[in-house]
Coordinates of C-alpha atoms in Angstrom, one line a residue:
X760 CA 104.2 42.5 -10.9
X761 CA 101.2 45.0 -9.7
X762 CA 102.9 48.2 -7.4
X763 CA 99.4 49.5 -6.4
X764 CA 98.9 51.9 -3.8
X765 CA 95.1 53.1 -2.1
X766 CA 92.8 54.9 -4.4
X767 CA 90.8 58.5 -3.5
X768 CA 89.1 59.8 -5.4
X769 CA 90.1 58.4 -8.5
X770 CA 93.4 58.7 -7.9
X771 CA 96.4 57.0 -6.1
X772 CA 98.6 57.1 -3.7
X773 CA 102.0 55.8 -3.7
X774 CA 104.9 56.9 -3.1
X775 CA 106.1 60.5 -1.2
X776 CA 107.6 58.3 1.8
X777 CA 105.2 55.3 2.3
X778 CA 105.9 52.5 3.9
X779 CA 105.1 48.9 1.4
X780 CA 104.6 45.6 1.9
X781 CA 104.1 42.8 -0.4
X782 CA 101.4 40.9 -1.9
X783 CA 103.3 36.6 -2.5
X784 CA 101.3 33.4 -3.3
X785 CA 100.9 31.4 -0.7
X786 CA 102.4 28.9 -2.4
X787 CA 105.6 28.7 -3.3
X788 CA 106.4 32.2 -2.4
X789 CA 106.7 34.3 -5.6
X790 CA 106.4 38.2 -5.8
X791 CA 102.9 39.0 -7.5
X792 CA 102.6 43.5 -5.9
X793 CA 103.8 45.4 -3.8
X794 CA 101.2 48.2 -2.0
X795 CA 101.8 51.2 -0.4
X796 CA 100.1 52.2 2.6
X797 CA 98.1 54.5 3.4
X798 CA 98.6 57.5 5.7
X799 CA 95.9 58.5 8.0
X800 CA 95.5 62.3 6.0
X801 CA 95.0 59.1 3.0
X802 CA 92.7 58.2 5.3
X803 CA 90.8 60.9 6.5
X804 CA 91.1 62.3 2.4
X805 CA 89.5 59.0 1.5
X806 CA 86.0 60.0 3.9
X807 CA 86.2 63.5 2.6
X808 CA 85.9 62.4 -0.8
X809 CA 83.4 59.5 -0.2
X810 CA 81.2 62.1 2.2
X811 CA 81.3 64.8 -1.3
X812 CA 80.7 62.5 -3.5
X813 CA 77.7 61.2 -1.5
X814 CA 76.2 65.3 -0.9
X815 CA 77.1 65.7 -4.3
X816 CA 75.9 63.0 -6.8
X817 CA 74.9 59.5 -5.5
X818 CA 72.4 60.4 -2.8
X819 CA 70.7 62.4 -6.3
X820 CA 72.1 59.4 -9.1
X821 CA 68.7 58.2 -10.6
X822 CA 67.8 54.1 -9.4
X823 CA 68.5 53.5 -12.9
X824 CA 71.8 55.1 -13.4
X825 CA 73.3 52.6 -10.6
X826 CA 71.8 49.9 -12.2
X827 CA 72.7 50.5 -15.5
X828 CA 76.6 51.0 -13.9
X829 CA 76.4 47.7 -11.8
X830 CA 74.8 45.6 -14.8
X831 CA 78.3 47.3 -16.9
X832 CA 80.2 46.2 -14.5
X833 CA 78.5 42.8 -14.2
X834 CA 79.5 42.6 -17.9
X835 CA 82.8 43.5 -18.1
X836 CA 83.6 41.3 -14.9
X837 CA 82.6 38.6 -16.8
X838 CA 84.6 38.7 -19.9
X839 CA 87.9 39.1 -17.7
X840 CA 86.9 36.4 -15.2
X841 CA 89.4 34.2 -16.0
X842 CA 91.8 37.8 -16.3
X843 CA 90.5 37.7 -12.6
X844 CA 89.7 33.9 -11.3
X845 CA 94.3 33.8 -11.9
X846 CA 94.5 37.6 -9.3
X847 CA 92.6 35.4 -7.1
X848 CA 94.8 32.4 -7.1
X849 CA 98.4 33.9 -7.0
X850 CA 96.8 36.7 -4.3
X851 CA 95.5 33.8 -2.3
X852 CA 96.3 30.6 -3.0
X853 CA 93.3 29.6 -4.4
X854 CA 92.9 26.6 -6.5
X855 CA 92.1 27.8 -9.9
X856 CA 88.9 26.0 -10.8
X857 CA 87.3 27.7 -7.0
X858 CA 88.7 31.1 -8.3
X859 CA 86.6 30.7 -11.1
X860 CA 83.3 30.0 -9.2
X861 CA 84.5 33.1 -7.2
X862 CA 83.9 35.5 -9.9
X863 CA 81.1 33.4 -11.3
X864 CA 79.6 34.5 -8.2
X865 CA 80.7 38.0 -8.0
X866 CA 79.3 38.7 -11.1
X867 CA 76.0 37.2 -9.9
X868 CA 76.4 39.6 -7.3
X869 CA 76.7 43.0 -9.1
X870 CA 73.5 41.8 -11.0
X871 CA 71.0 41.2 -8.2
X872 CA 72.4 44.9 -7.0
X873 CA 71.8 46.3 -10.6
X874 CA 68.4 44.5 -10.5
X875 CA 67.2 45.9 -6.7
X876 CA 68.4 48.9 -7.6
X877 CA 65.6 49.4 -9.1
X878 CA 63.2 46.7 -6.7
X879 CA 60.6 49.2 -4.8
X880 CA 62.1 51.0 -1.6
X881 CA 58.8 51.3 -0.1
X882 CA 55.3 51.2 1.1
X883 CA 52.5 52.7 1.1
X884 CA 50.6 52.4 4.9
X885 CA 47.0 51.9 5.7
X886 CA 46.2 54.8 7.9
X887 CA 42.4 54.4 9.0
X888 CA 43.7 50.9 9.7
X889 CA 43.9 52.9 13.6
X890 CA 40.9 55.3 15.5
X891 CA 41.4 58.2 14.1
X892 CA 43.4 57.8 11.0
X893 CA 40.5 58.4 8.9
X894 CA 41.5 60.9 5.4
X895 CA 45.1 60.4 6.6
X896 CA 47.8 59.1 3.9
X897 CA 51.0 58.0 4.8
X898 CA 53.8 56.4 3.0
X899 CA 57.5 55.2 3.8
X900 CA 60.3 55.1 1.7
X901 CA 64.1 54.1 2.5
X902 CA 66.8 56.6 2.0
X903 CA 70.9 55.7 1.5
X904 CA 72.6 55.9 5.3
X905 CA 75.5 58.1 3.6
X906 CA 79.3 57.4 3.6
X907 CA 79.2 53.1 4.6
X908 CA 83.0 51.7 6.2
X909 CA 83.7 48.2 4.3
X910 CA 86.1 46.3 6.2
X911 CA 86.9 42.5 4.3
X912 CA 88.5 39.7 5.2
X913 CA 91.8 37.9 2.7
X914 CA 89.4 34.0 2.1
X915 CA 86.9 35.1 -0.4
X916 CA 89.2 39.0 -1.5
X917 CA 86.5 40.0 -4.3
X918 CA 82.8 39.0 -3.6
X919 CA 83.5 39.3 -0.5
X920 CA 83.9 43.3 -1.8
X921 CA 81.3 43.1 -3.9
X922 CA 78.7 41.6 -0.7
X923 CA 79.3 44.6 0.8
X924 CA 80.1 47.2 -2.2
X925 CA 77.7 46.4 -4.5
X926 CA 74.2 47.1 -2.6
X927 CA 75.6 50.3 -0.9
X928 CA 76.4 51.7 -4.6
X929 CA 73.3 50.4 -5.3
X930 CA 70.9 52.9 -2.9
X931 CA 73.2 55.4 -3.6
X932 CA 75.7 55.3 -0.5
X933 CA 79.6 56.0 -0.9
X934 CA 82.5 53.6 0.1
X935 CA 85.4 53.9 1.7
X936 CA 86.6 50.0 1.4
X937 CA 89.1 48.7 3.5
X938 CA 90.7 45.0 1.8
X939 CA 92.7 42.4 3.6
X940 CA 95.9 43.2 3.7
X941 CA 96.5 39.3 2.3
X942 CA 94.8 39.8 -0.3
X943 CA 94.6 43.4 -1.7
X944 CA 95.3 43.2 -5.3
X945 CA 91.9 42.1 -7.2
X946 CA 90.1 44.7 -4.8
X947 CA 91.8 47.6 -6.9
X948 CA 90.8 45.7 -9.9
X949 CA 87.8 45.5 -9.3
X950 CA 87.7 49.1 -7.9
X951 CA 89.2 50.3 -11.6
X952 CA 86.2 48.0 -12.4
X953 CA 83.7 50.2 -11.4
X954 CA 84.9 52.8 -12.5
X955 CA 85.2 51.7 -16.5
X956 CA 82.1 51.0 -16.1
X957 CA 80.5 54.4 -15.3
X958 CA 80.7 55.0 -11.2
X959 CA 82.3 58.6 -10.4
X960 CA 85.4 59.2 -8.7
X961 CA 84.7 59.2 -5.2
X962 CA 82.1 57.1 -5.4
X963 CA 84.1 53.9 -4.3
X964 CA 87.7 55.0 -1.9
X965 CA 90.1 51.6 -1.4
X966 CA 92.4 52.0 1.3
X967 CA 95.2 50.1 2.0
X968 CA 96.9 49.1 5.6
X969 CA 96.6 47.0 8.3
X970 CA 93.2 47.4 11.0
X971 CA 95.0 48.9 13.1
X972 CA 96.6 51.6 11.8
X973 CA 93.7 52.3 9.4
X974 CA 91.1 50.6 11.0
X975 CA 89.8 52.9 14.3
X976 CA 90.2 57.0 12.6
X977 CA 87.5 55.1 9.5
X978 CA 85.8 53.4 12.6
X979 CA 85.5 56.3 14.3
X980 CA 85.4 58.9 12.0
X981 CA 81.7 61.2 12.0
X982 CA 81.2 61.0 8.4
X983 CA 80.7 57.3 8.4
X984 CA 77.6 55.9 9.1
X985 CA 77.5 52.4 9.1
X986 CA 81.0 49.8 9.7
X987 CA 80.3 46.4 7.4
X988 CA 83.2 44.4 8.7
X989 CA 84.1 40.6 7.4
X990 CA 86.1 38.8 9.8
X991 CA 87.0 36.9 13.1
X992 CA 84.9 37.5 16.0
X993 CA 87.7 39.4 18.6
X994 CA 87.8 42.4 16.0
X995 CA 84.3 43.1 14.4
X996 CA 83.2 43.1 18.8
X997 CA 86.2 45.4 19.3
X998 CA 84.5 47.5 15.5
X999 CA 81.8 47.2 17.4
X1000 CA 82.5 48.6 20.6
X1001 CA 84.4 51.7 18.9
X1002 CA 81.7 52.7 16.3
X1003 CA 79.3 53.8 18.9
X1004 CA 75.8 54.7 17.5
X1005 CA 76.7 54.4 14.2
X1006 CA 75.1 51.0 12.3
X1007 CA 77.1 48.3 12.7
X1008 CA 77.2 44.8 10.6
X1009 CA 79.6 42.0 10.9
X1010 CA 79.3 38.8 9.8
X1011 CA 82.2 36.6 12.0
X1012 CA 83.6 33.0 12.9
X1013 CA 81.8 29.4 12.9
X1014 CA 82.9 25.7 13.6
X1015 CA 79.4 24.7 11.0
X1016 CA 78.1 21.5 12.4
X1017 CA 76.0 19.5 9.7
X1018 CA 73.7 16.5 11.0
X1019 CA 73.4 12.8 8.3
X1020 CA 70.9 11.0 9.7
X1021 CA 70.4 6.9 8.8
X1022 CA 68.1 7.5 6.1
X1023 CA 70.0 10.1 4.5
X1024 CA 71.2 9.8 1.0
X1025 CA 75.0 8.4 1.7
X1026 CA 76.3 8.7 -1.1
X1027 CA 75.3 12.3 -1.6
X1028 CA 76.7 13.5 1.8
X1029 CA 79.6 12.1 1.8
X1030 CA 79.9 13.8 -1.8
X1031 CA 78.8 17.2 -0.1
X1032 CA 80.9 17.2 2.9
X1033 CA 84.0 16.5 1.6
X1034 CA 83.5 19.6 -1.0
X1035 CA 82.3 21.2 2.2
X1036 CA 84.9 20.8 5.1
X1037 CA 88.5 21.2 2.5
X1038 CA 87.3 24.0 0.2
X1039 CA 89.9 26.4 0.5
X1040 CA 91.7 24.6 3.1
X1041 CA 89.0 25.1 5.3
X1042 CA 89.6 29.2 5.1
X1043 CA 85.6 29.7 4.6
X1044 CA 83.2 30.6 8.2
X1045 CA 81.0 28.6 7.0
X1046 CA 83.1 25.0 6.0
X1047 CA 81.8 22.4 7.4
X1048 CA 83.9 21.5 10.9
X1049 CA 81.7 19.0 13.2
X1050 CA 80.4 16.3 11.2
X1051 CA 77.8 14.0 13.7
X1052 CA 76.6 10.4 12.1
X1053 CA 73.9 8.4 13.6
X1054 CA 75.2 5.8 15.0
X1055 CA 73.9 3.3 12.7
X1056 CA 75.1 4.2 9.8
X1057 CA 78.9 5.7 11.4
X1058 CA 81.3 3.4 10.8
X1059 CA 79.6 3.4 6.2
X1060 CA 79.8 6.8 6.8
X1061 CA 83.2 7.0 8.3
X1062 CA 84.7 4.8 5.8
X1063 CA 83.1 6.3 3.1
X1064 CA 84.1 9.9 3.4
X1065 CA 88.2 9.0 4.6
X1066 CA 88.3 7.2 1.3
X1067 CA 87.5 9.8 -0.2
X1068 CA 89.1 12.6 1.1
X1069 CA 92.4 10.5 0.3
X1070 CA 92.3 10.5 -3.0
X1071 CA 91.1 14.3 -2.8
X1072 CA 94.6 16.5 -4.9
X1073 CA 96.5 18.6 -2.9
X1074 CA 98.7 20.7 -4.1
X1075 CA 99.6 23.9 -6.6
X1076 CA 96.3 25.6 -6.9
X1077 CA 97.5 26.8 -10.8
X1078 CA 96.9 23.4 -11.6
X1079 CA 93.1 22.9 -12.7
X1080 CA 93.3 19.0 -11.2
X1081 CA 94.5 20.5 -7.4
X1082 CA 91.3 19.7 -4.8
X1083 CA 93.2 21.9 -2.3
X1084 CA 95.9 24.0 -2.1
X1085 CA 98.0 25.9 0.7
X1086 CA 96.9 28.3 3.5
X1087 CA 97.4 31.6 3.5
X1088 CA 100.4 31.7 5.4
X1089 CA 102.3 29.6 7.5
X1090 CA 101.8 30.6 10.7
X1091 CA 98.2 29.7 10.1
X1092 CA 99.0 26.4 8.4
X1093 CA 101.5 25.8 12.2
X1094 CA 98.2 27.4 14.5
X1095 CA 96.4 24.7 12.3
X1096 CA 99.0 21.7 12.7
X1097 CA 99.1 22.5 16.9
X1098 CA 95.7 22.0 17.5
X1099 CA 95.7 19.0 15.5
X1100 CA 98.3 17.4 17.6
X1101 CA 96.5 19.0 20.9
X1102 CA 93.2 17.0 20.1
X1103 CA 95.9 13.8 19.6
X1104 CA 97.6 14.7 22.6
X1105 CA 93.9 14.6 24.3
X1106 CA 92.5 11.3 22.7
X1107 CA 91.5 11.7 19.6
X1108 CA 92.2 9.8 16.3
X1109 CA 93.8 11.1 13.0
X1110 CA 91.8 8.9 10.3
X1111 CA 93.2 11.2 7.6
X1112 CA 95.6 13.8 6.5
X1113 CA 97.3 15.5 9.6
X1114 CA 100.7 16.0 8.0
X1115 CA 101.9 19.8 7.0
X1116 CA 104.9 21.1 4.4
X1117 CA 105.1 24.8 4.5
X1118 CA 101.8 26.2 3.8
X1119 CA 100.4 23.0 2.9
X1120 CA 98.1 21.0 5.3
X1121 CA 96.4 18.3 4.4
X1122 CA 93.2 17.9 4.8
X1123 CA 92.7 15.9 8.1
X1124 CA 89.8 14.1 9.4
X1125 CA 89.8 13.3 13.7
X1126 CA 87.7 11.4 15.4
X1127 CA 87.0 10.0 19.3
X1128 CA 86.5 14.1 19.7
X1129 CA 84.8 15.8 23.3
X1130 CA 83.3 18.7 22.3
X1131 CA 86.3 21.3 25.2
X1132 CA 88.8 20.4 21.0
X1133 CA 89.9 22.8 19.9
X1134 CA 88.5 21.9 17.1
X1135 CA 85.7 21.2 18.4
X1136 CA 84.6 24.7 20.1
X1137 CA 86.6 26.6 18.3
X1138 CA 86.5 27.9 14.5
X1139 CA 89.7 26.3 13.6
X1140 CA 89.8 27.6 9.4
X1141 CA 91.4 25.3 8.3
X1142 CA 91.4 21.9 6.4
X1143 CA 89.9 19.9 9.3
X1144 CA 87.1 18.2 10.5
X1145 CA 85.3 15.9 13.1
X1146 CA 83.4 13.3 13.0
X1147 CA 81.6 12.0 16.0
X1148 CA 78.5 10.0 16.1
X1149 CA 75.2 10.0 18.1
X1150 CA 71.9 8.2 18.2
X1151 CA 68.3 10.3 19.0
X1152 CA 67.7 13.4 16.8
X1153 CA 67.5 15.5 20.5
X1154 CA 71.1 14.4 21.1
X1155 CA 72.0 15.1 17.8
X1156 CA 70.0 19.3 17.9
X1157 CA 71.9 19.4 21.6
X1158 CA 75.6 18.4 19.7
X1159 CA 75.3 20.7 17.4
X1160 CA 74.0 23.4 19.1
X1161 CA 76.4 23.5 22.2
X1162 CA 78.4 26.1 20.2
X1163 CA 79.3 30.0 21.3
X1164 CA 78.6 30.1 17.3
X1165 CA 75.6 29.6 15.4
X1166 CA 75.9 30.8 11.5
X1167 CA 75.2 28.2 9.4
X1168 CA 74.2 24.1 9.9
X1169 CA 73.6 21.4 7.2
X1170 CA 71.1 18.1 7.4
X1171 CA 70.7 15.4 6.0
X1172 CA 67.2 13.3 5.9
X1173 CA 65.2 12.3 4.0
X1174 CA 61.9 12.9 7.3
X1175 CA 60.5 15.9 6.0
X1176 CA 58.9 16.5 9.8
X1177 CA 62.2 15.8 11.3
X1178 CA 64.0 18.2 8.5
X1179 CA 61.5 21.5 10.2
X1180 CA 61.6 20.1 13.6
X1181 CA 65.7 20.8 12.7
X1182 CA 65.1 23.9 11.0
X1183 CA 63.2 25.4 14.2
X1184 CA 65.8 23.6 16.9
X1185 CA 68.8 24.5 15.4
X1186 CA 70.7 27.7 16.8
X1187 CA 71.9 29.3 13.3
X1188 CA 71.2 31.9 10.6
X1189 CA 70.4 29.8 8.5
X1190 CA 69.7 25.5 8.1
X1191 CA 70.6 23.8 5.0
X1192 CA 68.6 20.1 4.6
X1193 CA 70.5 18.4 1.8
X1194 CA 73.0 20.6 1.1
X1195 CA 76.6 21.5 3.5
X1196 CA 76.8 25.0 5.8
X1197 CA 79.5 25.4 3.1
X1198 CA 76.5 27.0 0.4
X1199 CA 75.6 30.0 0.5
X1200 CA 73.6 31.4 -2.0
X1201 CA 74.1 35.4 -3.0
X1202 CA 70.2 36.5 -3.1
X1203 CA 69.4 35.1 0.6
X1204 CA 69.6 37.1 3.6
X1205 CA 73.4 35.5 5.7
X1206 CA 74.4 36.3 8.8
X1207 CA 74.8 35.0 12.2
X1208 CA 73.9 34.2 16.2
X1209 CA 75.7 34.2 19.4
X1210 CA 78.7 35.4 18.4
X1211 CA 79.0 34.6 14.9
X1212 CA 77.3 38.3 13.8
X1213 CA 74.6 41.5 13.9
X1214 CA 72.9 42.1 10.5
X1215 CA 72.0 40.8 8.0
X1216 CA 74.1 40.4 4.0
X1217 CA 73.1 38.9 0.8
X1218 CA 71.9 41.4 -1.8
X1219 CA 68.4 43.0 -1.3
X1220 CA 69.3 42.5 3.2
X1221 CA 72.3 44.6 2.7
X1222 CA 70.6 47.5 1.4
X1223 CA 67.7 47.3 3.7
X1224 CA 71.1 47.3 6.2
X1225 CA 72.7 51.2 4.5
X1226 CA 69.4 52.6 4.5
X1227 CA 67.3 54.5 7.1
X1228 CA 63.4 54.1 6.8
X1229 CA 61.6 57.7 6.9
X1230 CA 57.5 57.6 7.4
X1231 CA 55.9 60.6 6.1
X1232 CA 52.3 61.4 6.5
X1233 CA 49.9 63.8 5.0
X1234 CA 45.9 65.0 6.3
X1235 CA 44.0 65.2 4.2
X1236 CA 41.5 68.2 3.6

């Protein structure tokens, strides 16, 4: 069993009367670790350490050094991938195959950041494009903002941490990280690995605790220049309000639509959508939640989809054969079950699943839903998907856009003209053609519109968010 505390300037803070909490395996309840919570003084020291190291070290650290540290960290993580994957499965309940996939992506994020650390970070301006600009020279260079507060969720406790930490280190910022209290163990293991890779002490500080106890001081502190948050909309927009004039990136919720047209490759659509709906028990912000199928193929699609869902293996996430593991807590599973029951009471039909045992909720398919049901209009964050028919392209777009959210969408069609029309019309931060909404690569700008967030992640995009452009103009003699 692991016992950890906050990491401040390279030293772990444990004991001394600090309150502790348990990290338990969501599947079997086994104790995985104990975590000592940060005090307000710990948070203050973490911010001060991050600021000092930024001023004295990181902002002067040459790009090749930052790149080398990140590259070494990627190599170390790759060597220990099975060790990290096992920890993710224990603390998050993620099926071991998915945990391995998360670690592989985390290695890739580090390598992307290492490469991007040495890329150009400015531009030369053609000053004589403007009247009177003759004999002038202009350039723009980007500079790190300073201390970045990173607040991360439980569902990707390694990769989403690195989507904030790796770009920050790549540009020369320092970080105070508050990982999710349900999954903090992998974050601490990662912090130690980065130090082993050569990162100076204090460049990455980790504070343990709840958002209520730790978050406000972190978000409002004057030495913190940027806040990057992934989580719920309610918390995210509260953070934005508290942050005042700081830079803020918010990656929030969704109820991602996926549209299947009659000309689509039906088998590929079914296979992709089943995986996209139920990976990590649907606890992904871009998880397939709403599926709209053109009426002429609706019954055929539904039959194939339900058959495939019923074949999924549900249970122990440590087994190689498990497709769907537990939800993060029994309370989360109970909440999702209540939404299913409410939808059924309102007229929905359960085509598959609908049963819960502890933290395990069977992969659930609902039909005959209406747009006002919670399972359609809210973010379920559970292994629940709704399937509804549509007739025309215009109707499909209207159904998909009928949401407060707009993160990613998937469209299945063989018509390239339709693909581009829907790309233009769908109110989303990203649109995939012949791929599910759940698919994400780590090298493109990722983020949403409406209530799905503010700003963009993805290594290069995050690095731009974490830097300020500064202009230099010279009048030549």
